[in-house]
GROMACS .gro file of C-alpha atoms in nm:
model
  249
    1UNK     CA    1   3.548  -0.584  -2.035
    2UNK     CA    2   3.462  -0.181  -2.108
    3UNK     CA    3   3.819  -0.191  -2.234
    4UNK     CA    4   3.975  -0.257  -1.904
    5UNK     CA    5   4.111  -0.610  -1.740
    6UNK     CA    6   3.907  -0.717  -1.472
    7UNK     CA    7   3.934  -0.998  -1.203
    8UNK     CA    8   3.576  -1.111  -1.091
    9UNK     CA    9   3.574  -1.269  -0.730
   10UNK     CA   10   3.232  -1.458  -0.615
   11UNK     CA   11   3.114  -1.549  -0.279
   12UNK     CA   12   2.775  -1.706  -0.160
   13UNK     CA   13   2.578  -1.534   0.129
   14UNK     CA   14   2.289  -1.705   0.325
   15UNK     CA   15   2.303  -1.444   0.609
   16UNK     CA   16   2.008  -1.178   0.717
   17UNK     CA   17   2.197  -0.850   0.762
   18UNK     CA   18   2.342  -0.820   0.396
   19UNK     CA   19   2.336  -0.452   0.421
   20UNK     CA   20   2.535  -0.467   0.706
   21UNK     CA   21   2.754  -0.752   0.565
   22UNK     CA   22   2.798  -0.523   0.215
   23UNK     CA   23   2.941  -0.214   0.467
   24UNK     CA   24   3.178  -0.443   0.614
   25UNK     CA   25   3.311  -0.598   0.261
   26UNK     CA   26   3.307  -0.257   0.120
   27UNK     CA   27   3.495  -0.145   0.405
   28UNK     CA   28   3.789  -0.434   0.355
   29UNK     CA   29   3.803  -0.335   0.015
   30UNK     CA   30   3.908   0.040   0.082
   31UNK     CA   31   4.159  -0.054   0.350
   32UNK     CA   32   4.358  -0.245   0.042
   33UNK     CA   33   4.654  -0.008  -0.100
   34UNK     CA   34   4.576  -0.075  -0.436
   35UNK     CA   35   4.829   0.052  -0.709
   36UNK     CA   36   4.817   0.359  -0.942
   37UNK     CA   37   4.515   0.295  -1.165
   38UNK     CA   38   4.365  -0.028  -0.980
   39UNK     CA   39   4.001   0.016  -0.850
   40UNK     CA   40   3.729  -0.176  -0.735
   41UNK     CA   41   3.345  -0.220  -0.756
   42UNK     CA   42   3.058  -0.383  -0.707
   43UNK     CA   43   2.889  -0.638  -0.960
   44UNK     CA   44   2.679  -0.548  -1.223
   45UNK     CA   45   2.405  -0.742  -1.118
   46UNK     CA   46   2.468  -0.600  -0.737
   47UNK     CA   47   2.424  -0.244  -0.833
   48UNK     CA   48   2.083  -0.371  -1.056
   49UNK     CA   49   1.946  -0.519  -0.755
   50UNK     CA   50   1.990  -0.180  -0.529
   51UNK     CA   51   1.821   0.038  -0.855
   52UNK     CA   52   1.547  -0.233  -0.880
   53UNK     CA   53   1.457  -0.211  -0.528
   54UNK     CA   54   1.447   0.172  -0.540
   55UNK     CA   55   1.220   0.149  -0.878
   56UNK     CA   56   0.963  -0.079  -0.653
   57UNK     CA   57   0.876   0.130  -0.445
   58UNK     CA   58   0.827   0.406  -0.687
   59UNK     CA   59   0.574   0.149  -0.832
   60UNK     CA   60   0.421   0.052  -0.532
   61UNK     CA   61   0.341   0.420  -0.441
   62UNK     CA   62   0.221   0.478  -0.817
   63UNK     CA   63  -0.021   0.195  -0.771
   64UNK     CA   64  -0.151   0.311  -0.462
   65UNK     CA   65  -0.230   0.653  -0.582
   66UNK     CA   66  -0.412   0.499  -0.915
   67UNK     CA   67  -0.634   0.254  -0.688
   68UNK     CA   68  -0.744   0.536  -0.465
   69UNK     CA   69  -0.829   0.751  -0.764
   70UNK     CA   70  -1.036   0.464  -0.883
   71UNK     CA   71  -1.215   0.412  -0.584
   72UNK     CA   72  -1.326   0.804  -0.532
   73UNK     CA   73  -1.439   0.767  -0.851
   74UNK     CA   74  -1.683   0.496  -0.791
   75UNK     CA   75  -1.784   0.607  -0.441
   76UNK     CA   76  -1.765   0.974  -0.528
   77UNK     CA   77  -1.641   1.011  -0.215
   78UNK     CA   78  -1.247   1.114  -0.057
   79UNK     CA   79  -1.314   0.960   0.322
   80UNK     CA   80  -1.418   0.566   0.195
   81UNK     CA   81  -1.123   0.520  -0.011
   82UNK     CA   82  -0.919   0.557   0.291
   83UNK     CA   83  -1.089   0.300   0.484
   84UNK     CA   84  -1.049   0.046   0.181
   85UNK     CA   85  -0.639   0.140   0.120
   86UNK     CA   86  -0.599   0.073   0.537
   87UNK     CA   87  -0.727  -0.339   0.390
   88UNK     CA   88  -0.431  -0.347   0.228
   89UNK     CA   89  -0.207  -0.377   0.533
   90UNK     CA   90  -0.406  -0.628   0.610
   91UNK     CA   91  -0.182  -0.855   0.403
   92UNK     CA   92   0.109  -0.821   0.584
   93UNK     CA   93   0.043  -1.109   0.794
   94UNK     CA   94  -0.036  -1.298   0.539
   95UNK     CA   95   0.215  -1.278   0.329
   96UNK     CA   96   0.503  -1.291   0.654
   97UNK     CA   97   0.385  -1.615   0.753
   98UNK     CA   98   0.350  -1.712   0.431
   99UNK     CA   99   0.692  -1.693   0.334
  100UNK     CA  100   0.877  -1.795   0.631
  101UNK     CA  101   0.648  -2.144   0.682
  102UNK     CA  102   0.751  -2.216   0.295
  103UNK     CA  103   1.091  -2.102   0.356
  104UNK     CA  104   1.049  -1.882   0.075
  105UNK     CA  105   1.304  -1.578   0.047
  106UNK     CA  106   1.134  -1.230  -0.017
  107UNK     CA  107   1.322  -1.162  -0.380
  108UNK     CA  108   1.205  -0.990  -0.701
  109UNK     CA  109   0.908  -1.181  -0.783
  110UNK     CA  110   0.754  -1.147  -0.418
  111UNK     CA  111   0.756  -0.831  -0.424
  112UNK     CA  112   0.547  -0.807  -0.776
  113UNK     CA  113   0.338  -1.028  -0.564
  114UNK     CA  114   0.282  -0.801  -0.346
  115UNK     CA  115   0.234  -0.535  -0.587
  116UNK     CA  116  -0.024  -0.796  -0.745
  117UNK     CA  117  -0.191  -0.781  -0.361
  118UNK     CA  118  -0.259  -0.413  -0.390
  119UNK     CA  119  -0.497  -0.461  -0.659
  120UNK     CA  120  -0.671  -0.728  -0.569
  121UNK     CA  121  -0.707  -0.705  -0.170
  122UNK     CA  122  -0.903  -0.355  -0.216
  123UNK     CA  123  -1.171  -0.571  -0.454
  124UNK     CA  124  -1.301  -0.748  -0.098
  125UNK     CA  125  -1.347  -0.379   0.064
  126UNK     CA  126  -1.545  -0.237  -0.250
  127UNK     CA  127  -1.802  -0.492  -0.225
  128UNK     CA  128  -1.893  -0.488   0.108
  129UNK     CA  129  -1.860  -0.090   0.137
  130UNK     CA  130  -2.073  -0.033  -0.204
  131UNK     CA  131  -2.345  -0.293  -0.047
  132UNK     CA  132  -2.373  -0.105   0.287
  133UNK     CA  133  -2.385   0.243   0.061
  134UNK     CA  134  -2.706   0.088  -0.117
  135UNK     CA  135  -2.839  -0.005   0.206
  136UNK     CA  136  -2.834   0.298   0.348
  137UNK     CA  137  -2.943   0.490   0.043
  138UNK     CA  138  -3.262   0.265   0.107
  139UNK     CA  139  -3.313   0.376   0.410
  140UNK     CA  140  -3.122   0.178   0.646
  141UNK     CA  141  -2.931   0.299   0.940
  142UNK     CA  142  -2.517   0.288   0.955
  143UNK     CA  143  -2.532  -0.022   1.187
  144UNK     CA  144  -2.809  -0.212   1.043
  145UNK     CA  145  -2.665  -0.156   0.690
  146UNK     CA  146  -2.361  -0.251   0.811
  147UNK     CA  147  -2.462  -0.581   0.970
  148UNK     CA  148  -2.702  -0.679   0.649
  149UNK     CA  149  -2.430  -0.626   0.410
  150UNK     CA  150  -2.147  -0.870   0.641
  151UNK     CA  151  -2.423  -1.119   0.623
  152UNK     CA  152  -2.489  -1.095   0.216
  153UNK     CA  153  -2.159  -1.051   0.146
  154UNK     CA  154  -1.976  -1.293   0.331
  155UNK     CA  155  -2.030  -1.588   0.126
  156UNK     CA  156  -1.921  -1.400  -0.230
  157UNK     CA  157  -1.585  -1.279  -0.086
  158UNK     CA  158  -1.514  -1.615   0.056
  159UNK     CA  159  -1.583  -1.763  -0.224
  160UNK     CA  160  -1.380  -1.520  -0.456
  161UNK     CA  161  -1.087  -1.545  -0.167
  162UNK     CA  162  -1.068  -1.895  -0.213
  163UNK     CA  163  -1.117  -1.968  -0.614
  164UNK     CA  164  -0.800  -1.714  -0.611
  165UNK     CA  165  -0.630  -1.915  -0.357
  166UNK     CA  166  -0.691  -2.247  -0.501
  167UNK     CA  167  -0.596  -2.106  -0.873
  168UNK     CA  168  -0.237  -2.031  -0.791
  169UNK     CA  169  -0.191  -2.315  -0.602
  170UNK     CA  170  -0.048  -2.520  -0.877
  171UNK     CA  171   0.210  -2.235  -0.929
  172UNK     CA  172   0.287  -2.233  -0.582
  173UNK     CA  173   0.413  -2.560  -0.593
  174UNK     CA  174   0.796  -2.514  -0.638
  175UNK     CA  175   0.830  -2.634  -1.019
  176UNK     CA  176   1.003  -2.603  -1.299
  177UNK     CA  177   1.137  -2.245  -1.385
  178UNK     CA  178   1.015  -2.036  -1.718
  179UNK     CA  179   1.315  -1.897  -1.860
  180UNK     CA  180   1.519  -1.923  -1.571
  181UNK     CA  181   1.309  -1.783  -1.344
  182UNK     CA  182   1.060  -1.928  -1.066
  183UNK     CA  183   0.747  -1.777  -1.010
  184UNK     CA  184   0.612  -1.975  -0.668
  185UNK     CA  185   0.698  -1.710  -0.450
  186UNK     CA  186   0.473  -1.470  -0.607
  187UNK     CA  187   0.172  -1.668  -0.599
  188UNK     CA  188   0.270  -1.797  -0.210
  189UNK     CA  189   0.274  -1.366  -0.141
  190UNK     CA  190  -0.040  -1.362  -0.318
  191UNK     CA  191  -0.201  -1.622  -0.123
  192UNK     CA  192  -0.090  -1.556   0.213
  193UNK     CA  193  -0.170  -1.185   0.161
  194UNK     CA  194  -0.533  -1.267   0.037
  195UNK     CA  195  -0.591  -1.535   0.303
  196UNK     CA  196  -0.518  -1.297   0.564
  197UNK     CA  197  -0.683  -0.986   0.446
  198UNK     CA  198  -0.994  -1.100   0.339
  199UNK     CA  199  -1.087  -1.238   0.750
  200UNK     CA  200  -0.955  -0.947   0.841
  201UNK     CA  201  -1.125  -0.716   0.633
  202UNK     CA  202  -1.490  -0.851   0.692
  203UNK     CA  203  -1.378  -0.775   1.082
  204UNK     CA  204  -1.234  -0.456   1.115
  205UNK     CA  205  -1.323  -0.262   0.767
  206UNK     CA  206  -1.703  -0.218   0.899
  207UNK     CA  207  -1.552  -0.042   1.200
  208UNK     CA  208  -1.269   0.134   1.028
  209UNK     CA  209  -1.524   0.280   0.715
  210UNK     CA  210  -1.709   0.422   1.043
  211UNK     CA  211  -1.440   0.610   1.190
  212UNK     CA  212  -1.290   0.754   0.819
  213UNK     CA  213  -1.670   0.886   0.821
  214UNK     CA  214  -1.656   1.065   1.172
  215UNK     CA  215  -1.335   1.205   1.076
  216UNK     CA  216  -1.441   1.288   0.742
  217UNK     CA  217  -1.744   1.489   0.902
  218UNK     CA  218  -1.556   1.678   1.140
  219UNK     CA  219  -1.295   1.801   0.913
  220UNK     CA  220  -1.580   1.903   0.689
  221UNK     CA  221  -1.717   2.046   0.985
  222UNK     CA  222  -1.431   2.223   1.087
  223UNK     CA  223  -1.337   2.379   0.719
  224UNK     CA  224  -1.697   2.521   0.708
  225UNK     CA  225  -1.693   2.695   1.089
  226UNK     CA  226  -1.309   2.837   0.967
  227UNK     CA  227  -1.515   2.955   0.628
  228UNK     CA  228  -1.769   3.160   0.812
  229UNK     CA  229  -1.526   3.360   1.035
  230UNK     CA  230  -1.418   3.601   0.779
  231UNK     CA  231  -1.738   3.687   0.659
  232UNK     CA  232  -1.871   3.783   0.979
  233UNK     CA  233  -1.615   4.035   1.051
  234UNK     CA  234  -1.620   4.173   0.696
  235UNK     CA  235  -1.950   4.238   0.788
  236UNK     CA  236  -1.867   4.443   1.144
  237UNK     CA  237  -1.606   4.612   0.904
  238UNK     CA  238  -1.879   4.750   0.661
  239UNK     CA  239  -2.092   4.840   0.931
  240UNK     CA  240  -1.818   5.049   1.150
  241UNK     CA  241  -1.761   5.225   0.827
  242UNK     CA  242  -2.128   5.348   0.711
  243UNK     CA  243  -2.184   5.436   1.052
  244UNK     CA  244  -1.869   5.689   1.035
  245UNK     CA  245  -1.985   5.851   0.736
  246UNK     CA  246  -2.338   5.887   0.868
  247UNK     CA  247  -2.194   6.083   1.150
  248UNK     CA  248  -1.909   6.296   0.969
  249UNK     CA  249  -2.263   6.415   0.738
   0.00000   0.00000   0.00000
């Protein structure tokens, strides 16, 4: 292979720790006094795996940057979309018990589940946060808006949470693999993570959305009290000066 003769030795492992277990087996490996132009190395598909995992979480920062500039585009706001991204670790959960009651191992296709999660756990925020926005536009106060729009909005999320749910359950099923691949643990992330984050969400987001706001109005606060600073003592400045010239006349 690559124009050089190779000798491919394969081993199973079922353990936890495999970074720990790869140090050790790389380790054995260099204690070996190979001859004069004898090396070793890891499989192809070995060294795929480590660039993979690097490459997802490139893409799960890239999606989390794209669904926040979505979102302060259709709140026209940079506080909310804070308070909507925190929903997404509200999946965690989910998707941890999830996977371990199923048995299910946390490979490639979970984690495109997850990615999957990002973009759909944020839709339960928006509607509940866009429907206490129109309430308060109306005149409504924070709280009252608040409580109105978990009442109204309870029963569409739900329902949305569990026509989801109930959708991939047929793929969840452990079946028969397209083209060599299985795709049940993606919808099991997927389901756990939605089951979890939408109860969550319609119990802490309310409170969370109203703490992004206080913070978001004392930093705003804050940046307009630094502002002013200057230009009061550009005006003592000017003054000090035409009063010297006034008296040197």
């Amino acid at each position: 292979e690559d124009r050089k003769v190779r000798v491919f030795v394969r081993g199973a492992y079922e353990g936890e720790e495999w970074k720990d277990t790869k140090e050790e087996i790389a380790g054995l490996m260099d204690a070996f006094a190979l001859p004069s132009g004898y090396s070793w190395s890891w499989n192809d598909r070995i060294i795929e795996q480590e660039d993979r995992n690097a490459q997802m979480g490139v893409n799960f920062l890239l999606a989390l940057i794209l669904v926040y500039l979505v979102m302060a585009s259709l709140f026209e706001s940079l506080a909310q979309p804070f308070a909507i991204l925190l929903s997404i670790f509200f999946a965690v959960p989910g998707v941890t018990w999830m996977l371990a009651l199923t048995g299910t191992s946390f490979n490639l296709m979970a984690q495109i589940g997850c990615l999957i999660l990002m973009g759909i756990v944020v839709n339960n925020g928006i509607i509940l946060l866009d429907y206490v926005n129109q309430l308060r536009i109306s005149g409504l106060g924070r709280d009252e808006a608040i409580i109105q729009a978990g009442r109204e909005r309870l029963r569409p999320i739900l329902m949305t949470a569990a026509t989801t749910v109930i959708g991939l359950l047929p793929l969840a099923i452990r079946g028969p693999a397209a083209g060599g691949i299985f795709y049940y643990p993606l919808a099991r992330t997927v389901m756990g993570g939605l089951i979890s984050a939408s109860v969550v969400t319609l119990l802490v987001l309310p409170r969370m959305s109203t703490w992004v706001e206080f913070l978001g109005n004392w930093m705003r606060g804050l940046w307009r009290s630094s502002g002013r600073l200057p230009q009061r003592q550009q005006k003592h400045v000017e003054t000090t000066v035409s009063r010297e010239m006034v008296t040197d006349a």
